[in-house]
Coordinates of C-alpha atoms (C1' of nucleotides) in Angstrom, one line a residue:
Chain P
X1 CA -17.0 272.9 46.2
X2 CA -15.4 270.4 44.4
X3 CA -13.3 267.3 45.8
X4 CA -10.8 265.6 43.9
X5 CA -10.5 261.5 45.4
X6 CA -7.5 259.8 43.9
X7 CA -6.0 256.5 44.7
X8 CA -2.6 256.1 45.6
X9 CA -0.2 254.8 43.7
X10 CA -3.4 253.0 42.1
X11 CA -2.3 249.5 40.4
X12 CA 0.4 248.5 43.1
X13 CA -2.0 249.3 45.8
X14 CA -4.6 247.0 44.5
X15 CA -2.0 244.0 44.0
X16 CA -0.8 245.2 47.8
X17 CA -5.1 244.3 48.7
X18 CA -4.3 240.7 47.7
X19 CA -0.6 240.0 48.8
X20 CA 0.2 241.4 51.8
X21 CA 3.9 240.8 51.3
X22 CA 4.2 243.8 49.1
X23 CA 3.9 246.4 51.5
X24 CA 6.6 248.4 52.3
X25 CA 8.8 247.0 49.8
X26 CA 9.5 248.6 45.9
X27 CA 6.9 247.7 43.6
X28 CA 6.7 248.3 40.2
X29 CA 4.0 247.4 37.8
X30 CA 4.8 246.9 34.0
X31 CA 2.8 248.4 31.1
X32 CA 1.6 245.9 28.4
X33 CA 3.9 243.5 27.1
X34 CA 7.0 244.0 30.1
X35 CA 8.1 247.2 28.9
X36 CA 8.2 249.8 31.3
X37 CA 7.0 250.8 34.1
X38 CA 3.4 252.9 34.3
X39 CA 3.2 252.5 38.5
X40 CA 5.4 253.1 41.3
X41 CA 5.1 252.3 45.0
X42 CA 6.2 255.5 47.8
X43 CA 9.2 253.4 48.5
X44 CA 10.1 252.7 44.0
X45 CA 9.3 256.1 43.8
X46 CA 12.3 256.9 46.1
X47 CA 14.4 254.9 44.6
X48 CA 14.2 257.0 41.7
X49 CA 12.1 255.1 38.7
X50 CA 10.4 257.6 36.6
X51 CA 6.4 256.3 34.9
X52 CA 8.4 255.0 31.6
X53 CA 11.9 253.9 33.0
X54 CA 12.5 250.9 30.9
X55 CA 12.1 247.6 32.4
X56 CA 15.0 245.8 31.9
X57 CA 16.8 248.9 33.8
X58 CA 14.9 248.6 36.6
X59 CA 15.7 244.9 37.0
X60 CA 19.0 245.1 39.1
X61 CA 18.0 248.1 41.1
X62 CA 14.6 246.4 42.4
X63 CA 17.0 242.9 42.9
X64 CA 19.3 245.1 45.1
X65 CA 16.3 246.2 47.1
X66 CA 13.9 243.0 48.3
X67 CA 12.1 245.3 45.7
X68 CA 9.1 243.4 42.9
X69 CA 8.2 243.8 39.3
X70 CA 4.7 242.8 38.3
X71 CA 2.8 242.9 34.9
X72 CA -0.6 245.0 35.1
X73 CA -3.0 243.3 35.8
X74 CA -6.2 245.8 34.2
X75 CA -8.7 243.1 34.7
X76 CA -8.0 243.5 38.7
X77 CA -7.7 247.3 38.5
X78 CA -11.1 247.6 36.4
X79 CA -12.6 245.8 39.2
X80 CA -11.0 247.4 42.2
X81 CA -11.3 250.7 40.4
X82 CA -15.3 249.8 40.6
X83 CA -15.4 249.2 44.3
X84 CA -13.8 252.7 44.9
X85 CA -16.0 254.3 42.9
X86 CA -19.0 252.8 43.9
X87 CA -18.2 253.4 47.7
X88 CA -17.2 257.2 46.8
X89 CA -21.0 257.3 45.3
X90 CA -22.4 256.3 48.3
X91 CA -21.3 259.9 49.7
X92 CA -22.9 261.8 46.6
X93 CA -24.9 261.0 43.4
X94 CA -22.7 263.9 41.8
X95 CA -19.7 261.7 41.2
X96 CA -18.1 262.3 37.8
X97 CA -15.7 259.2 37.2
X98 CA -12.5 261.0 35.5
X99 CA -9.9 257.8 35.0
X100 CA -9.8 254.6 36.5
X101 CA -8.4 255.9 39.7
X102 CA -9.8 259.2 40.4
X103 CA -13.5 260.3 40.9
X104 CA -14.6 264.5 41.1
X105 CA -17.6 264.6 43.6
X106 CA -19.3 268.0 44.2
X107 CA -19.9 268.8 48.0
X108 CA -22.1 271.3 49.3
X109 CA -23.8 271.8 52.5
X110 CA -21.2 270.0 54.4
X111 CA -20.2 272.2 57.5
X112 CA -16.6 270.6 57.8
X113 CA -14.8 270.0 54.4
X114 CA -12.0 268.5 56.0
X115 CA -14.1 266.1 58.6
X116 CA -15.8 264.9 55.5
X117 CA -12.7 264.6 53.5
X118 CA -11.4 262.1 56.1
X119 CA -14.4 260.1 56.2
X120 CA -14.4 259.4 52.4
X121 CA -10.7 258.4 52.5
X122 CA -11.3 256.0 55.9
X123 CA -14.3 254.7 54.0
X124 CA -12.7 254.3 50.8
X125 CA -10.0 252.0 52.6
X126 CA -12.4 250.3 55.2
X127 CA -14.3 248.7 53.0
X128 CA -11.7 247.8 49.5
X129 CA -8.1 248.5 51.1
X130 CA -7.4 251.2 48.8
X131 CA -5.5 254.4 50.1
X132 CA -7.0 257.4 48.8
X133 CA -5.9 261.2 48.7
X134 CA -8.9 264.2 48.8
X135 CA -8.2 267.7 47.3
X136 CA -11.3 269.9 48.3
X137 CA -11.6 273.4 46.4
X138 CA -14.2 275.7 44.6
X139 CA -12.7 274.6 41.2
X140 CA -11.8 271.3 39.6
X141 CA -8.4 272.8 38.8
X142 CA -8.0 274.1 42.4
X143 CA -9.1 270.8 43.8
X144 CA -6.5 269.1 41.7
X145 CA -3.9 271.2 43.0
X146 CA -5.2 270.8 46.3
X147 CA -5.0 266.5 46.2
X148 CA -1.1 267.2 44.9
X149 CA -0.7 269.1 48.4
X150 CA -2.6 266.4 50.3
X151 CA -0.2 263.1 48.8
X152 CA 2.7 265.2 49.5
X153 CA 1.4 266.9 53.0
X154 CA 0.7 263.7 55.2
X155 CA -2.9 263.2 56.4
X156 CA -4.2 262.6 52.9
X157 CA -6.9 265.6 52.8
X158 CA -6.5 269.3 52.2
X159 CA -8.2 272.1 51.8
X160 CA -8.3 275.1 49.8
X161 CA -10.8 277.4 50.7
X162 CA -10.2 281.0 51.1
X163 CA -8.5 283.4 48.8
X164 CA -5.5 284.2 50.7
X165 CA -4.6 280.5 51.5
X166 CA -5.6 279.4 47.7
X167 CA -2.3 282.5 46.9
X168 CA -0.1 281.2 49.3
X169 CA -0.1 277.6 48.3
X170 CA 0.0 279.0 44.2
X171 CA 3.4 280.6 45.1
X172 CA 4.7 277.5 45.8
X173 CA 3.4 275.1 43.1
X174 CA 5.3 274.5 40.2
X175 CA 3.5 275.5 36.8
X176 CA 4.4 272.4 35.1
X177 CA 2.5 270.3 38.2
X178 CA -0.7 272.0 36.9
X179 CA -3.4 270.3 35.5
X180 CA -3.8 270.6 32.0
X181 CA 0.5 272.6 31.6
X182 CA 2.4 269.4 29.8
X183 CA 6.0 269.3 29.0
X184 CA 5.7 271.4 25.9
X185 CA 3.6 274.6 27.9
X186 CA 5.3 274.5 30.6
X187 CA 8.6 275.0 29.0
X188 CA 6.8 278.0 27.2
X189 CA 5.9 279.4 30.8
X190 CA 8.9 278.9 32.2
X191 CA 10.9 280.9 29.3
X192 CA 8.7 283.8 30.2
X193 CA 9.8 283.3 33.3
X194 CA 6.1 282.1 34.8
X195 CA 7.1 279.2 36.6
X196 CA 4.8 278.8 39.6
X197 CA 1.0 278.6 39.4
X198 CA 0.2 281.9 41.0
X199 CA 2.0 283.7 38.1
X200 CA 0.6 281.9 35.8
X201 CA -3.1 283.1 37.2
X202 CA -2.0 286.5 37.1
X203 CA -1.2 286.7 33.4
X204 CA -3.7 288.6 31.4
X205 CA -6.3 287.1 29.6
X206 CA -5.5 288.2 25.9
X207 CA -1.5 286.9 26.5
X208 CA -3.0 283.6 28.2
X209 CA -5.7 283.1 25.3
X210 CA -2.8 284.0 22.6
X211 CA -0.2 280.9 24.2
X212 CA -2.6 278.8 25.4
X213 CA -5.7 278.6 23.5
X214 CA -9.2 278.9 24.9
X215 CA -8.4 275.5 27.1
X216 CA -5.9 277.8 29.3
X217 CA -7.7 280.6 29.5
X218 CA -10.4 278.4 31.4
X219 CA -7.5 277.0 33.6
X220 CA -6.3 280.7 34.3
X221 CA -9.6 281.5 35.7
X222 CA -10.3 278.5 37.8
X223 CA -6.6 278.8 39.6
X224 CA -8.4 282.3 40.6
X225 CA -11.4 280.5 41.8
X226 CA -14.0 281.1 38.7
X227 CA -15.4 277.7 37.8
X228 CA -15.1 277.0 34.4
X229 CA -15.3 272.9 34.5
X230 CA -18.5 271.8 35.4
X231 CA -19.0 268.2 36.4
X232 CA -19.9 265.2 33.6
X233 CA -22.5 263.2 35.9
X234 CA -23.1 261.5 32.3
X235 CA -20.4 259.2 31.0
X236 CA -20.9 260.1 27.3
X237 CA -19.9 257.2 24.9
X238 CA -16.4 257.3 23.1
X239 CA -15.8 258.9 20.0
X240 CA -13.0 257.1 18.9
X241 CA -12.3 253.4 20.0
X242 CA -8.8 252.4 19.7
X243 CA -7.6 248.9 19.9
X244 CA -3.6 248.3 19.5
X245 CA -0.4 246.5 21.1
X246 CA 2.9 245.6 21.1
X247 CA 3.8 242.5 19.6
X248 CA 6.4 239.8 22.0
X249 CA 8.3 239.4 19.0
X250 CA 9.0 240.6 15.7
X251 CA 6.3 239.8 13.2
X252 CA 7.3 239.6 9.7
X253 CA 4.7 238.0 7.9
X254 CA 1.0 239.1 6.5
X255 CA -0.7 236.5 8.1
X256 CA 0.3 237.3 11.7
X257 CA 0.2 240.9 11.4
X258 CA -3.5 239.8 9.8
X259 CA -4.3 237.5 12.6
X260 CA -3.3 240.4 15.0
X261 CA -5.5 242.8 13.5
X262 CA -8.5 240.6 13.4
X263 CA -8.2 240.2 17.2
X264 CA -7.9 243.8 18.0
X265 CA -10.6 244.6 15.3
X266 CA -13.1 242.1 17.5
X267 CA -11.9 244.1 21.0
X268 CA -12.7 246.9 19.2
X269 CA -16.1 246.1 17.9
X270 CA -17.1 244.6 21.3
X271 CA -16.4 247.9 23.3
X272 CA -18.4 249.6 20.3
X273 CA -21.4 247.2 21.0
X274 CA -20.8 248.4 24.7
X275 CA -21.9 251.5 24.0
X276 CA -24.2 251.1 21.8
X277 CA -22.1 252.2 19.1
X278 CA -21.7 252.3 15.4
X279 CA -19.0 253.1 13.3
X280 CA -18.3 254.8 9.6
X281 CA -14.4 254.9 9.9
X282 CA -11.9 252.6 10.2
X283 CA -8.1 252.5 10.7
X284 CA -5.7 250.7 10.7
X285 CA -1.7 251.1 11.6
X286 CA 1.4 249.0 11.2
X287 CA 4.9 250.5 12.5
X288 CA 8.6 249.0 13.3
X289 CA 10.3 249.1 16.4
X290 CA 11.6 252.7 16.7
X291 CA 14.1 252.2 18.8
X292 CA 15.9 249.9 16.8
X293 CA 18.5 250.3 14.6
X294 CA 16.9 248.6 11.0
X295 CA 15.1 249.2 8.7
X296 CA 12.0 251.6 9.9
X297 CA 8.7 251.7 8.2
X298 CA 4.9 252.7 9.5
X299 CA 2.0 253.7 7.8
X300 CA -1.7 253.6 8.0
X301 CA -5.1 254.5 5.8
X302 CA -8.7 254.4 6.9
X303 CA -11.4 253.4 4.9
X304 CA -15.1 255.2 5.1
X305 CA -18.0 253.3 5.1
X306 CA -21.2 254.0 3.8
X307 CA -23.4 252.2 6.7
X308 CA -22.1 252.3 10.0
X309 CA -21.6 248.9 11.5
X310 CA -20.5 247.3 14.6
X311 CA -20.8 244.2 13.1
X312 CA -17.5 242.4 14.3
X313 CA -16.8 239.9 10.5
X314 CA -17.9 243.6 8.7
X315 CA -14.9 245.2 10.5
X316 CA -12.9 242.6 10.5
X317 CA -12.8 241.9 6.4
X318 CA -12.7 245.7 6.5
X319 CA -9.3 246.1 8.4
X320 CA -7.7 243.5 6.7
X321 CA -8.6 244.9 3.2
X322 CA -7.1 248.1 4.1
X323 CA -4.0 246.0 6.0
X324 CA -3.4 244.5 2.5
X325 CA -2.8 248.0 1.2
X326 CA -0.2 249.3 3.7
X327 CA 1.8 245.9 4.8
X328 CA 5.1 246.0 3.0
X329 CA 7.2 242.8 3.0
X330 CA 10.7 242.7 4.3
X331 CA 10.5 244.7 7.8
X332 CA 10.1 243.4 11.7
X333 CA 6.9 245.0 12.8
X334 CA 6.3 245.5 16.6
X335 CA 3.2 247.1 16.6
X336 CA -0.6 247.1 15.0
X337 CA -3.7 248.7 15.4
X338 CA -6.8 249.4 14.9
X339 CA -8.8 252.6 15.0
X340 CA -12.6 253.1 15.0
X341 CA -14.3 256.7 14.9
X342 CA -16.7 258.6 13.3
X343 CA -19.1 256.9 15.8
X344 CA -23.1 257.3 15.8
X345 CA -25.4 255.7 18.2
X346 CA -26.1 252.5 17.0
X347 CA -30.0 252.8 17.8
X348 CA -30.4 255.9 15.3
X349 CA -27.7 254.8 12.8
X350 CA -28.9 255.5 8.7
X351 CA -28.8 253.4 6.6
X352 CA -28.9 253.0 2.9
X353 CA -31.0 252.4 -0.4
X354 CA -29.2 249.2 -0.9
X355 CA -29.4 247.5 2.6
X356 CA -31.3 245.1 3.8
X357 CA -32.8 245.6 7.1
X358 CA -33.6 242.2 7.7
X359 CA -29.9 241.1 7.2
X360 CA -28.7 244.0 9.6
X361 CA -31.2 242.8 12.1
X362 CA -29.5 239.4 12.1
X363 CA -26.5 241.0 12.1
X364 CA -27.2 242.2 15.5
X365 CA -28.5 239.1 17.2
X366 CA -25.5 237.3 16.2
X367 CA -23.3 239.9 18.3
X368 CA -25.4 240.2 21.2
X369 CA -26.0 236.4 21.1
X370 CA -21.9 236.5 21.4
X371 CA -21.1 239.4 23.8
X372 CA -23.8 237.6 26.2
X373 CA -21.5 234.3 25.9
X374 CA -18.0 236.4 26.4
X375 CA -19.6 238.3 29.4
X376 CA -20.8 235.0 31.0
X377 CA -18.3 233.2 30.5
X378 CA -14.7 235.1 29.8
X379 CA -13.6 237.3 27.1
X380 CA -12.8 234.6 25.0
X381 CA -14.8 232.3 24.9
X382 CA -15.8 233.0 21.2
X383 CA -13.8 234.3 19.1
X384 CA -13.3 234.5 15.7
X385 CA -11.2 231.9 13.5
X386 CA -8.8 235.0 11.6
X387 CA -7.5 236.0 14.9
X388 CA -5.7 232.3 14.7
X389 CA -5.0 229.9 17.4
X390 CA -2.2 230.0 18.6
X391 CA -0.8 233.8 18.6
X392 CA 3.2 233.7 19.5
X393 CA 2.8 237.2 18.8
X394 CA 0.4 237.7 21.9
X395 CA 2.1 240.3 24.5
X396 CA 4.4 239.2 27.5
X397 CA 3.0 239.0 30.6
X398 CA 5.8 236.8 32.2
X399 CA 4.7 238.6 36.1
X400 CA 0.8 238.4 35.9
X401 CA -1.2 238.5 39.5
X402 CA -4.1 236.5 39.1
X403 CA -7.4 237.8 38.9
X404 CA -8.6 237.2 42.5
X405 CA -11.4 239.3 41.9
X406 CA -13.4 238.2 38.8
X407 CA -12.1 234.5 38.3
X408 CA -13.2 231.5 40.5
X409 CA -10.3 229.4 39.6
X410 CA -8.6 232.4 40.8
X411 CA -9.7 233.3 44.7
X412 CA -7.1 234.2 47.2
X413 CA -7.4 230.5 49.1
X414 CA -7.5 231.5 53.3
X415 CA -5.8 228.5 55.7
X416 CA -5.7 228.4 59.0
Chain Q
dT1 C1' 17.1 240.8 24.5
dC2 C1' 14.3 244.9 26.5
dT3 C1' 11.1 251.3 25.6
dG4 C1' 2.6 251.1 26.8
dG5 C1' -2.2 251.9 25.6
dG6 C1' -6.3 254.6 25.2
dG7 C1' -8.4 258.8 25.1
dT8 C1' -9.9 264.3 24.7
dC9 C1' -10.0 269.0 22.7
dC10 C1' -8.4 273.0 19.8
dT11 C1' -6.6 275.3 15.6
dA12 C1' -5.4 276.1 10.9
dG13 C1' -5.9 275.3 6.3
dG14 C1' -8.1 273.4 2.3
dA15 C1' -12.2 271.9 -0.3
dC16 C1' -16.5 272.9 -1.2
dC17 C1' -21.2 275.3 -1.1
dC18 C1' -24.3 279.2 -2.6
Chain B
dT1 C1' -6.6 298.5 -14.1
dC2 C1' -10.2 295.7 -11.9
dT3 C1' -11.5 288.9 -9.9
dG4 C1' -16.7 288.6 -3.4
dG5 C1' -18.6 287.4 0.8
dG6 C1' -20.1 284.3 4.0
dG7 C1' -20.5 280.0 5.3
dT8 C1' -19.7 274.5 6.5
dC9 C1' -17.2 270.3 6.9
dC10 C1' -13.1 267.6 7.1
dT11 C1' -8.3 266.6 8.1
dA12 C1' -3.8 266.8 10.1
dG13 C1' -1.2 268.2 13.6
dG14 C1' -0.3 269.5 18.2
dA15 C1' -1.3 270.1 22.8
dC16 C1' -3.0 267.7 26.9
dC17 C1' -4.8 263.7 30.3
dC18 C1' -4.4 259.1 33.0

DNA sequence: TCTGGGGTCCTAGGACCC
DNA sequence: TCTGGGGTCCTAGGACCC
């Protein structure tokens, strides 16, 4: 059996941890840079913002009700999101940590699924304040389904256990609610007039195979109750590291699009090191604002390297070489990235003829000796000269909580 | 004024190999 | 008249997830 623990309404309930005033009020929190909004109390939800309703159109509705806007606040979600799933690993060591907020554990030998379903969610909030909701099935799919059923049913646990109750609740559950059916298959489904998750399980296999590739065939056969997902126990490092944002403002000129990518190059190249990574491509990617009415332009290359490196200057003269060769002069550019992939491990990387070994060597000490300083002491702390100074371009974050978990200037202060 | 960021997997088609 | 068969690797595009 599988169980499927998810936090509720994640981000706003770990802002709700530190500031008791939010409860049972609207909150919103804001993706990067103010834009929209990514997380929704129960009481926003109601009041009808969809994940993505712009922010400025929020505004007046949340005014109207007591209601509050935040900005996100990852470095306190990373954290929280650590306590949770270190509690939930108390209960197992076969915890597979999906996303930041939800954790599959696999259960067997437990006499009462639901009895033990409650005590992970009263343990879960005893001891970090997060509400959590427990889907328990024989299928990861299934138990998916069943934590859907538990956030909407009240007590915050169900069950799906037996054939006949696994049916009924399929009759009722809307194909496009299934995991792994997006916007694009479940309009498929629903033109073939499959639109609940029962009919979808009863398709046969060649049709299912033929619309939905191998990936729903496997999801057919778990909604009947034949696991197909197993559990990932290992996390397995990242093949493709991504590093990009919105700018505040417009950014016109080379050197701030060039100061931008240097910055997002280092982020990059430090959660590379994390893993114990090493890269042979990189990309990088310029674009306009698309929802603007002027001039549009985007574009990006990648450029292949013969040694993999993870060498933060290396991919930072890299990127810049290959910015030179897409930026075009004359357009307001709101976003930039960078892209590394084509990822080895950086213990077993291959080198060259014309390499020096001794240099790469060096190479490394200087980044560890710098990752050990930005761990210590904050992200920043070092950081390179090209990513500039002062950064006007840096993303809004006008509603930031601050980071009562991981900061000591920060702390929550207690009177009496 | 204002619209996120970071990932995964699968498939088809083309280039290339012997 | 008549132009092979069996592979691998890479890339782009499209679907999905949180």
């Amino acid at each position: 059996m599988f169980a499927l623990v998810d936090c509720n309404n994640f981000y706003v309930s770990c802002e709700r941890v530190f500031d008791p005033t939010l409860l049972h009020r609207p909150v919103v929190v804001l993706s990067n840079n103010d834009g929209c909004v990514i997380a929704r109390s129960q009481e926003a939800k109601l009041l009808g913002f969809k994940i993505g309703t712009p922010a400025f159109q929020a505004e007046s509705i949340l005014q109207r009700h007591q209601g509050v806007m935040l900005s996100s606040n990852y470095t306190l979600y990373g954290d929280m999101s650590h306590r949770v799933m270190e509690t939930l690993s108390m209960f197992t060591p076969e915890i597979e940590i999906y996303s930041i907020d939800e954790s599959f554990l696999s259960l067997f030998g437990q006499k009462s699924l639901y009895e033990y379903g409650q005590r992970i969610k009263s343990t879960v909030y005893q001891w970090t304040g997060i509400p959590v909701s427990v889907g328990i099935a024989p299928t990861k799919t299934l138990a998916k389904v069943a934590n859907k059923i538990a956030k909407k049913e009240g007590s915050g646990v169900y069950v799906l256990d037996n054939d006949k109750g696994i049916k009924l609740k399929l009759s009722t559950f809307d194909v496009e609610d299934v995991w792994g059916i997006g916007g694009q298959y479940s309009a498929m489904l629903k033109a073939h007039h499959i639109d609940t998750a029962l009919k979808l399980s009863q398709q046969k296999d060649e049709w299912v195979l033929k619309h939905l590739t191998i990936v729903g065939l496997r999801l057919v056969h778990e909604l009947r109750g034949e696991s197909c997902l197993s559990l990932d126990l290992i996390t397995q490092p990242k093949k493709a590291i991504c590093s990009s944002k919105s700018f505040s403002r417009p950014v016109e000129t080379f050197e701030d699009l060039s100061q931008s990518i240097s910055e997002y190059a280092s982020t990059a190249a430090a959660k590379l090191r994390a893993q114990s990574s090493a890269a042979t491509l990189i990309s990088v990617f310029i674009s306009t604002n698309r929802f603007k009415d002027e001039p549009q332009y985007g574009k990006s290359a990648t450029m292949k390297l013969n040694v993999p490196t993870n060498f933060t200057p290396h991919i930072i003269r890299c990127a810049t070489s290959i910015l030179e060769t897409i930026f075009k002069k004359g357009y307001k550019y709101k976003k930039a990235g960078i892209i590394l992939s084509g990822i080895v491990d950086n213990n077993h990387r291959q080198i060259d003829l014309f390499s020096n070994p001794v240099h790469l060597n060096k190479q490394d000490s200087i980044s560890s000796t710098i990752d050990s300083v930005n761990n210590r002491f904050g992200r920043k702390s070092i950081i390179f000269a090209s990513a500039g100074i002062h950064q006007d371009w840096q993303m809004r974050r006008a509603k930031l909580t601050p980071s009562y978990t991981t900061r000591w200037d920060e702390l929550v202060i207690v009177k009496s």
